[in-house]
Short mmCIF file of C-alpha atoms in Angstrom, two decimals:
data_model
loop_
_atom_site.label_atom_id
_atom_site.label_comp_id
_atom_site.label_asym_id
_atom_site.label_seq_id
_atom_site.Cartn_x
_atom_site.Cartn_y
_atom_site.Cartn_z
CA MET A 1 -18.50 -1.77 17.64
CA ALA A 2 -15.00 -1.64 16.41
CA LYS A 3 -15.91 -0.21 13.20
CA VAL A 4 -18.30 2.04 14.48
CA THR A 5 -18.26 5.87 13.74
CA PHE A 6 -20.19 8.04 14.23
CA LEU A 7 -21.26 11.25 11.98
CA ASN A 8 -21.61 14.07 14.50
CA PRO A 9 -20.25 13.52 17.53
CA ALA A 10 -20.73 16.59 19.46
CA PHE A 11 -24.42 14.62 20.78
CA PHE A 12 -22.53 12.92 23.31
CA TRP A 13 -22.02 16.46 25.02
CA LEU A 14 -25.95 16.06 26.14
CA PHE A 15 -24.94 12.74 28.27
CA LEU A 16 -23.91 15.84 30.92
CA LEU A 17 -27.85 17.13 31.11
CA ILE A 18 -28.33 13.11 31.81
CA PRO A 19 -27.14 13.83 35.74
CA ILE A 20 -29.56 16.90 35.59
CA ALA A 21 -31.93 15.20 34.77
CA ILE A 22 -31.75 12.40 37.43
CA ALA A 23 -31.25 15.18 39.95
CA TRP A 24 -35.13 16.99 38.88
CA VAL A 25 -36.16 13.61 39.41
CA PHE A 26 -35.24 12.76 42.33
CA TRP A 27 -36.20 16.13 43.76
CA LYS A 28 -39.96 16.22 42.23
CA ARG A 29 -40.77 12.89 43.61
CA ASN A 30 -42.43 13.76 46.35
CA GLN A 31 -44.95 16.45 43.89
CA GLU A 32 -46.28 13.77 41.89
CA SER A 33 -48.80 12.13 44.22
CA ALA A 34 -51.10 14.35 46.34
CA THR A 35 -50.70 15.15 49.63
CA LEU A 36 -53.09 14.96 52.74
CA LYS A 37 -52.40 16.20 56.51
CA ILE A 38 -54.22 14.72 58.97
CA SER A 39 -52.94 13.86 62.78
CA SER A 40 -52.72 10.19 62.84
CA LEU A 41 -52.32 7.09 60.52
CA GLN A 42 -53.54 4.52 62.85
CA GLY A 43 -56.64 4.25 60.46
CA PHE A 44 -54.95 3.35 57.65
CA LYS A 45 -53.03 0.22 56.90
CA GLY A 46 -49.52 0.58 55.14
CA SER A 47 -49.22 -0.52 52.08
CA ASN A 48 -46.26 -2.55 50.31
CA SER A 49 -47.83 -2.63 46.65
CA PHE A 50 -45.47 -4.76 44.01
CA MET A 51 -46.83 -2.04 41.32
CA ALA A 52 -46.28 1.26 43.82
CA LYS A 53 -42.14 -0.31 44.18
CA LEU A 54 -41.92 -0.82 40.50
CA LYS A 55 -42.43 3.03 39.69
CA PRO A 56 -39.72 4.43 39.74
CA VAL A 57 -38.99 2.21 36.93
CA LEU A 58 -41.26 4.54 34.82
CA ASN A 59 -38.41 7.53 35.71
CA VAL A 60 -35.36 5.13 34.33
CA MET A 61 -36.95 4.17 31.53
CA ARG A 62 -37.19 8.26 30.61
CA LEU A 63 -33.93 8.03 30.84
CA LEU A 64 -33.24 5.47 29.21
CA ALA A 65 -35.14 6.78 26.49
CA LEU A 66 -33.49 9.81 26.17
CA SER A 67 -29.87 8.23 25.98
CA SER A 68 -30.83 6.51 23.45
CA LEU A 69 -31.95 9.99 21.21
CA ILE A 70 -28.89 11.32 21.77
CA VAL A 71 -26.57 8.21 20.79
CA ALA A 72 -28.98 7.99 17.98
CA MET A 73 -28.92 11.85 16.65
CA ALA A 74 -24.86 11.21 17.07
CA ARG A 75 -25.60 9.01 13.88
CA PRO A 76 -23.78 5.98 14.70
CA ARG A 77 -22.69 4.39 11.15
CA THR A 78 -20.15 1.39 10.13
CA VAL A 79 -18.27 2.23 6.74
CA ASP A 80 -17.21 -0.16 3.78
CA VAL A 81 -14.24 1.12 1.81
CA SER A 82 -13.09 0.08 -1.42
CA ASN A 83 -10.43 1.44 -3.16
CA LYS A 84 -9.75 1.47 -6.85
CA THR A 85 -6.75 2.82 -8.69
CA LYS A 86 -5.85 4.17 -11.64
CA THR A 87 -3.20 4.66 -13.51
CA THR A 88 -3.05 7.83 -15.59
CA LYS A 89 0.89 8.51 -16.45
CA GLY A 90 3.24 4.98 -16.80
CA ILE A 91 6.95 4.06 -17.24
CA ASP A 92 7.85 1.83 -19.98
CA ILE A 93 10.91 0.37 -18.64
CA VAL A 94 13.62 -2.30 -20.61
CA MET A 95 16.00 -3.52 -18.36
CA ALA A 96 19.22 -5.05 -20.73
CA VAL A 97 21.71 -7.53 -18.63
CA ASP A 98 24.93 -8.36 -19.48
CA VAL A 99 25.08 -12.22 -19.84
CA SER A 100 28.81 -12.07 -20.88
CA GLY A 101 30.93 -15.34 -18.97
CA SER A 102 32.23 -12.46 -16.60
CA MET A 103 28.79 -12.31 -15.38
CA LEU A 104 29.64 -15.65 -13.53
CA ALA A 105 32.41 -14.37 -11.37
CA LYS A 106 31.72 -15.02 -7.49
CA ASP A 107 32.41 -11.69 -5.86
CA LEU A 108 28.52 -11.33 -5.25
CA LYS A 109 27.26 -14.51 -3.74
CA PRO A 110 26.21 -16.85 -5.25
CA ASN A 111 27.67 -15.19 -8.26
CA ARG A 112 26.92 -11.92 -10.16
CA MET A 113 24.41 -13.23 -12.65
CA GLU A 114 22.27 -14.89 -9.89
CA ALA A 115 22.39 -11.83 -7.09
CA LEU A 116 21.09 -9.42 -10.38
CA LYS A 117 17.99 -11.85 -11.13
CA ARG A 118 16.54 -11.87 -7.28
CA VAL A 119 17.14 -8.15 -6.73
CA ALA A 120 15.97 -7.54 -10.84
CA ALA A 121 12.53 -9.59 -10.08
CA ASP A 122 12.12 -7.69 -6.73
CA PHE A 123 12.31 -4.78 -8.63
CA VAL A 124 9.83 -5.95 -11.02
CA GLU A 125 7.31 -7.15 -8.75
CA GLU A 126 7.67 -3.04 -6.98
CA ARG A 127 6.29 -1.65 -10.55
CA PRO A 128 3.21 -3.19 -11.12
CA ASN A 129 1.54 -0.43 -13.03
CA ASP A 130 4.89 -0.16 -15.73
CA ARG A 131 5.49 -1.55 -18.43
CA ILE A 132 8.94 -4.20 -18.53
CA GLY A 133 11.01 -5.65 -20.93
CA LEU A 134 13.75 -7.12 -21.06
CA VAL A 135 16.92 -7.07 -23.05
CA VAL A 136 19.96 -9.61 -22.80
CA TYR A 137 23.11 -9.15 -24.53
CA ALA A 138 26.94 -10.38 -24.95
CA SER A 139 28.58 -9.13 -27.69
CA GLU A 140 25.70 -9.64 -29.11
CA ALA A 141 22.23 -8.39 -28.48
CA TYR A 142 18.66 -9.91 -28.58
CA THR A 143 15.28 -9.19 -27.29
CA LYS A 144 14.27 -11.81 -24.46
CA THR A 145 11.05 -10.12 -23.53
CA PRO A 146 8.98 -6.92 -25.24
CA VAL A 147 7.82 -4.13 -23.57
CA THR A 148 4.88 -5.73 -21.75
CA SER A 149 1.88 -5.00 -18.44
CA ASP A 150 2.54 -9.52 -18.00
CA LYS A 151 4.62 -9.37 -14.58
CA ALA A 152 4.54 -13.22 -14.87
CA VAL A 153 5.98 -13.00 -18.19
CA ILE A 154 8.88 -10.73 -16.37
CA LEU A 155 8.91 -12.79 -14.03
CA GLU A 156 10.48 -16.29 -15.79
CA ALA A 157 12.29 -14.53 -18.03
CA ILE A 158 14.34 -12.99 -15.91
CA LYS A 159 14.43 -16.49 -13.73
CA SER A 160 15.67 -18.08 -17.38
CA ILE A 161 18.26 -16.08 -17.52
CA LYS A 162 21.83 -18.11 -17.72
CA TYR A 163 24.91 -18.47 -19.23
CA ASP A 164 24.43 -20.05 -22.37
CA ASN A 165 26.07 -20.83 -26.05
CA VAL A 166 23.24 -19.11 -27.64
CA LEU A 167 25.42 -15.66 -27.91
CA GLN A 168 29.35 -15.39 -28.47
CA ASP A 169 31.17 -14.38 -25.71
CA GLY A 170 32.07 -10.96 -25.18
CA THR A 171 30.83 -7.32 -23.82
CA GLY A 172 29.20 -5.54 -26.33
CA ILE A 173 27.41 -2.19 -24.15
CA GLY A 174 26.20 -0.51 -27.61
CA MET A 175 24.72 -3.58 -28.69
CA GLY A 176 22.67 -4.22 -25.95
CA LEU A 177 21.53 -0.39 -25.00
CA ALA A 178 20.87 0.04 -28.87
CA THR A 179 18.31 -2.93 -28.88
CA ALA A 180 16.68 -1.78 -25.38
CA VAL A 181 16.25 1.76 -27.41
CA ASN A 182 14.99 -0.23 -30.65
CA ARG A 183 12.39 -1.26 -28.10
CA LEU A 184 11.35 2.00 -26.31
CA LYS A 185 11.70 4.19 -29.61
CA ASP A 186 8.11 4.15 -30.40
CA SER A 187 6.70 4.29 -26.90
CA LYS A 188 3.35 6.33 -26.00
CA ALA A 189 4.26 6.00 -22.20
CA LYS A 190 5.15 9.55 -19.84
CA SER A 191 8.56 8.23 -18.91
CA LYS A 192 11.51 5.80 -21.19
CA VAL A 193 13.85 4.27 -19.20
CA ILE A 194 16.91 1.98 -19.85
CA ILE A 195 18.59 -0.37 -16.94
CA LEU A 196 21.97 -1.11 -18.29
CA LEU A 197 23.70 -3.75 -16.12
CA THR A 198 27.24 -4.35 -17.14
CA ASP A 199 30.58 -5.43 -15.29
CA GLY A 200 32.88 -5.02 -18.08
CA VAL A 201 34.58 -2.77 -20.85
CA ASN A 202 33.25 -2.67 -24.53
CA ASN A 203 35.07 -4.92 -26.02
CA ALA A 204 32.14 -6.53 -28.77
CA GLY A 205 29.56 -5.24 -31.30
CA PHE A 206 29.51 -3.00 -34.25
CA ILE A 207 27.39 -0.27 -32.77
CA GLU A 208 30.08 2.03 -30.64
CA PRO A 209 27.98 3.28 -26.51
CA GLU A 210 28.75 6.58 -27.79
CA THR A 211 26.40 6.64 -31.03
CA ALA A 212 23.62 4.11 -28.87
CA SER A 213 23.65 6.95 -26.05
CA ASP A 214 23.24 9.51 -28.34
CA ILE A 215 19.98 7.72 -30.23
CA ALA A 216 18.73 7.26 -26.43
CA ARG A 217 19.13 11.14 -26.23
CA GLN A 218 17.14 11.96 -29.14
CA TYR A 219 14.27 9.29 -28.67
CA GLY A 220 14.49 11.09 -24.24
CA ILE A 221 15.54 7.83 -23.23
CA LYS A 222 16.63 7.69 -19.54
CA VAL A 223 19.49 5.35 -18.92
CA TYR A 224 20.79 4.22 -15.41
CA THR A 225 23.59 2.58 -15.59
CA ILE A 226 24.99 0.11 -13.54
CA GLY A 227 28.47 -1.38 -13.02
CA ILE A 228 28.46 -4.49 -11.29
CA GLY A 229 31.93 -5.99 -9.46
CA THR A 230 33.41 -5.40 -6.58
CA ASN A 231 37.08 -3.12 -6.23
CA GLY A 232 40.47 -4.88 -6.41
CA MET A 233 40.50 -9.30 -7.91
CA ALA A 234 37.44 -11.50 -7.87
CA GLU A 235 37.24 -15.37 -8.49
CA PHE A 236 36.61 -15.23 -12.73
CA PRO A 237 35.64 -18.08 -14.60
CA TYR A 238 38.44 -18.93 -17.08
CA ALA A 239 38.00 -21.92 -18.51
CA ILE A 240 35.28 -25.59 -18.62
CA ALA A 241 37.11 -28.45 -17.11
CA PRO A 242 35.87 -31.54 -18.70
CA ASN A 243 33.20 -32.62 -16.81
CA GLY A 244 31.48 -29.24 -18.14
CA GLN A 245 32.21 -27.52 -14.52
CA PHE A 246 34.03 -23.78 -15.03
CA LEU A 247 37.18 -23.22 -13.45
CA PHE A 248 38.03 -20.12 -11.71
CA ARG A 249 41.07 -18.18 -10.57
CA MET A 250 40.82 -14.65 -9.41
CA MET A 251 41.90 -11.54 -11.84
CA GLN A 252 41.81 -8.33 -11.76
CA VAL A 253 37.95 -6.42 -12.04
CA GLU A 254 38.05 -3.99 -15.32
CA ILE A 255 34.18 -1.66 -15.58
CA ASP A 256 34.40 1.08 -17.63
CA ASP A 257 33.64 3.01 -14.68
CA GLN A 258 33.29 6.46 -17.42
CA LEU A 259 31.81 5.10 -20.45
CA LEU A 260 28.95 4.25 -17.94
CA LYS A 261 29.11 7.69 -16.98
CA SER A 262 28.86 9.57 -19.80
CA ILE A 263 26.13 7.42 -21.17
CA ALA A 264 24.11 8.34 -17.90
CA ARG A 265 24.53 11.94 -18.17
CA LYS A 266 24.37 12.06 -21.63
CA THR A 267 20.58 11.00 -20.94
CA GLU A 268 20.12 12.20 -17.97
CA GLY A 269 20.48 9.37 -16.31
CA LYS A 270 22.39 8.37 -12.98
CA TYR A 271 25.67 6.03 -12.70
CA PHE A 272 25.96 3.45 -9.94
CA ARG A 273 28.72 1.30 -9.03
CA ALA A 274 27.40 -2.45 -7.53
CA THR A 275 30.33 -3.78 -5.07
CA SER A 276 27.81 -6.51 -2.87
CA ASN A 277 24.47 -7.92 -2.79
CA ASN A 278 22.74 -5.20 -0.24
CA LYS A 279 24.89 -2.44 -2.62
CA LEU A 280 23.37 -3.68 -5.74
CA ALA A 281 19.31 -4.40 -4.36
CA GLU A 282 20.27 -0.21 -3.63
CA ILE A 283 20.33 0.80 -6.21
CA TYR A 284 17.71 -0.98 -8.08
CA GLU A 285 15.95 0.74 -4.38
CA SER A 286 16.97 4.11 -5.77
CA ILE A 287 16.38 3.46 -9.31
CA ASN A 288 12.52 2.29 -8.51
CA LYS A 289 12.02 5.90 -5.93
CA LEU A 290 13.44 7.91 -9.05
CA GLU A 291 10.68 6.57 -11.45
CA THR A 292 7.70 7.14 -9.73
CA THR A 293 3.92 6.45 -12.08
CA GLU A 294 1.09 9.02 -11.57
CA ILE A 295 -2.00 6.65 -10.40
CA LYS A 296 -5.79 8.19 -9.50
CA GLU A 297 -7.21 6.07 -6.36
CA LEU A 298 -10.58 6.12 -6.53
CA ARG A 299 -12.56 5.68 -3.23
CA PHE A 300 -15.98 3.78 -2.42
CA TYR A 301 -17.75 4.56 0.70
CA ASP A 302 -20.33 2.37 1.72
CA TYR A 303 -22.03 3.16 4.23
CA ASP A 304 -24.47 0.83 6.98
CA GLU A 305 -26.55 3.72 9.60
CA LYS A 306 -26.93 2.33 12.86
CA TYR A 307 -29.15 5.08 14.11
CA ARG A 308 -32.73 3.51 13.43
CA PRO A 309 -32.27 0.59 16.02
CA PHE A 310 -32.03 3.49 19.12
CA VAL A 311 -35.20 5.49 17.73
CA TRP A 312 -37.49 2.52 17.83
CA PHE A 313 -35.67 1.60 21.16
CA ALA A 314 -36.00 5.31 22.17
CA GLY A 315 -40.02 5.72 20.71
CA PHE A 316 -40.76 2.44 22.51
CA LEU A 317 -39.69 3.19 26.05
CA LEU A 318 -41.11 6.47 26.00
CA LEU A 319 -44.94 4.28 24.60
CA LEU A 320 -44.87 2.12 27.26
CA GLU A 321 -44.32 4.83 30.25
CA ILE A 322 -46.54 7.20 28.51
CA GLY A 323 -49.15 4.20 28.46
CA LEU A 324 -48.41 2.79 31.77
CA ARG A 325 -48.53 6.55 33.53
CA ASN A 326 -52.07 6.07 32.19
CA THR A 327 -53.00 2.70 32.71
CA VAL A 328 -51.89 1.52 35.67
CA TYR A 329 -50.25 4.15 37.73
CA ARG A 330 -53.33 6.40 37.39
CA SER A 331 -53.63 6.27 40.61
CA PHE A 332 -50.89 7.20 41.81
CA ILE A 333 -50.87 10.88 39.85
#
């Protein structure tokens, strides 16, 4: 009965009449049979008939029937609620990720690239109603995954991000941003967003970041920029040992904050600086809250009325009481 609700719970106030009905029965019980005044009872044999002792049960049956009717009028029922959501206005998002060698720096744990992959995957899973694409860049850029609603594809693409020799090393911020813009320029979504992440300064590519940000603004694309890296010194890869392992040494962290701020300001986005794993996670959470999708929720209610058994029970008791009063207990009236 934990899931049972009542449509008309106000009818439960009628239970206050039950004590009044009980008092009325006790007050009127001596008037139910005819009385005869005589001087002595010595000529009458006492009767301890079992049926006579059961006669008060008729009043109990009537009170139970009244209680059952009160519960029935309160309309007990269970409800099965099912929801159906429909995205009314979605958002298209492209994540442009720097995959240059400096992303292997160990100021974030275990390194910048792995920390980013974990947070980006969580971000994708929290955007079930939006389409997301992935662009990777170093000195050049390419689309790893076009804008799609298939989250499994995006998650697998993020998982496979790594530093390799496919792209020439360097940091072409303009190349990454322009490639991301190209993926969104024809989008019909309510909002178009690029999340651009880098850990360095623009030192490669043939497209200037300012030019790419101007194009993004023309297409109404908002750019959130993230500079990843601690303040001061960090362990950077500087060479590859004969066994194929990277060699690290402490180097100064260089991030073009002014450029990233300019891109964000020009496109009505926002600039963030991720100096730790927790800060990076907080940044993606902030973007997740800033860019919300309008969702229309349809809720369906399937009610199962439970009052009928109470009505049948009350009717059965009343019919039984009336039948007993007019048959077995007729002589007592």
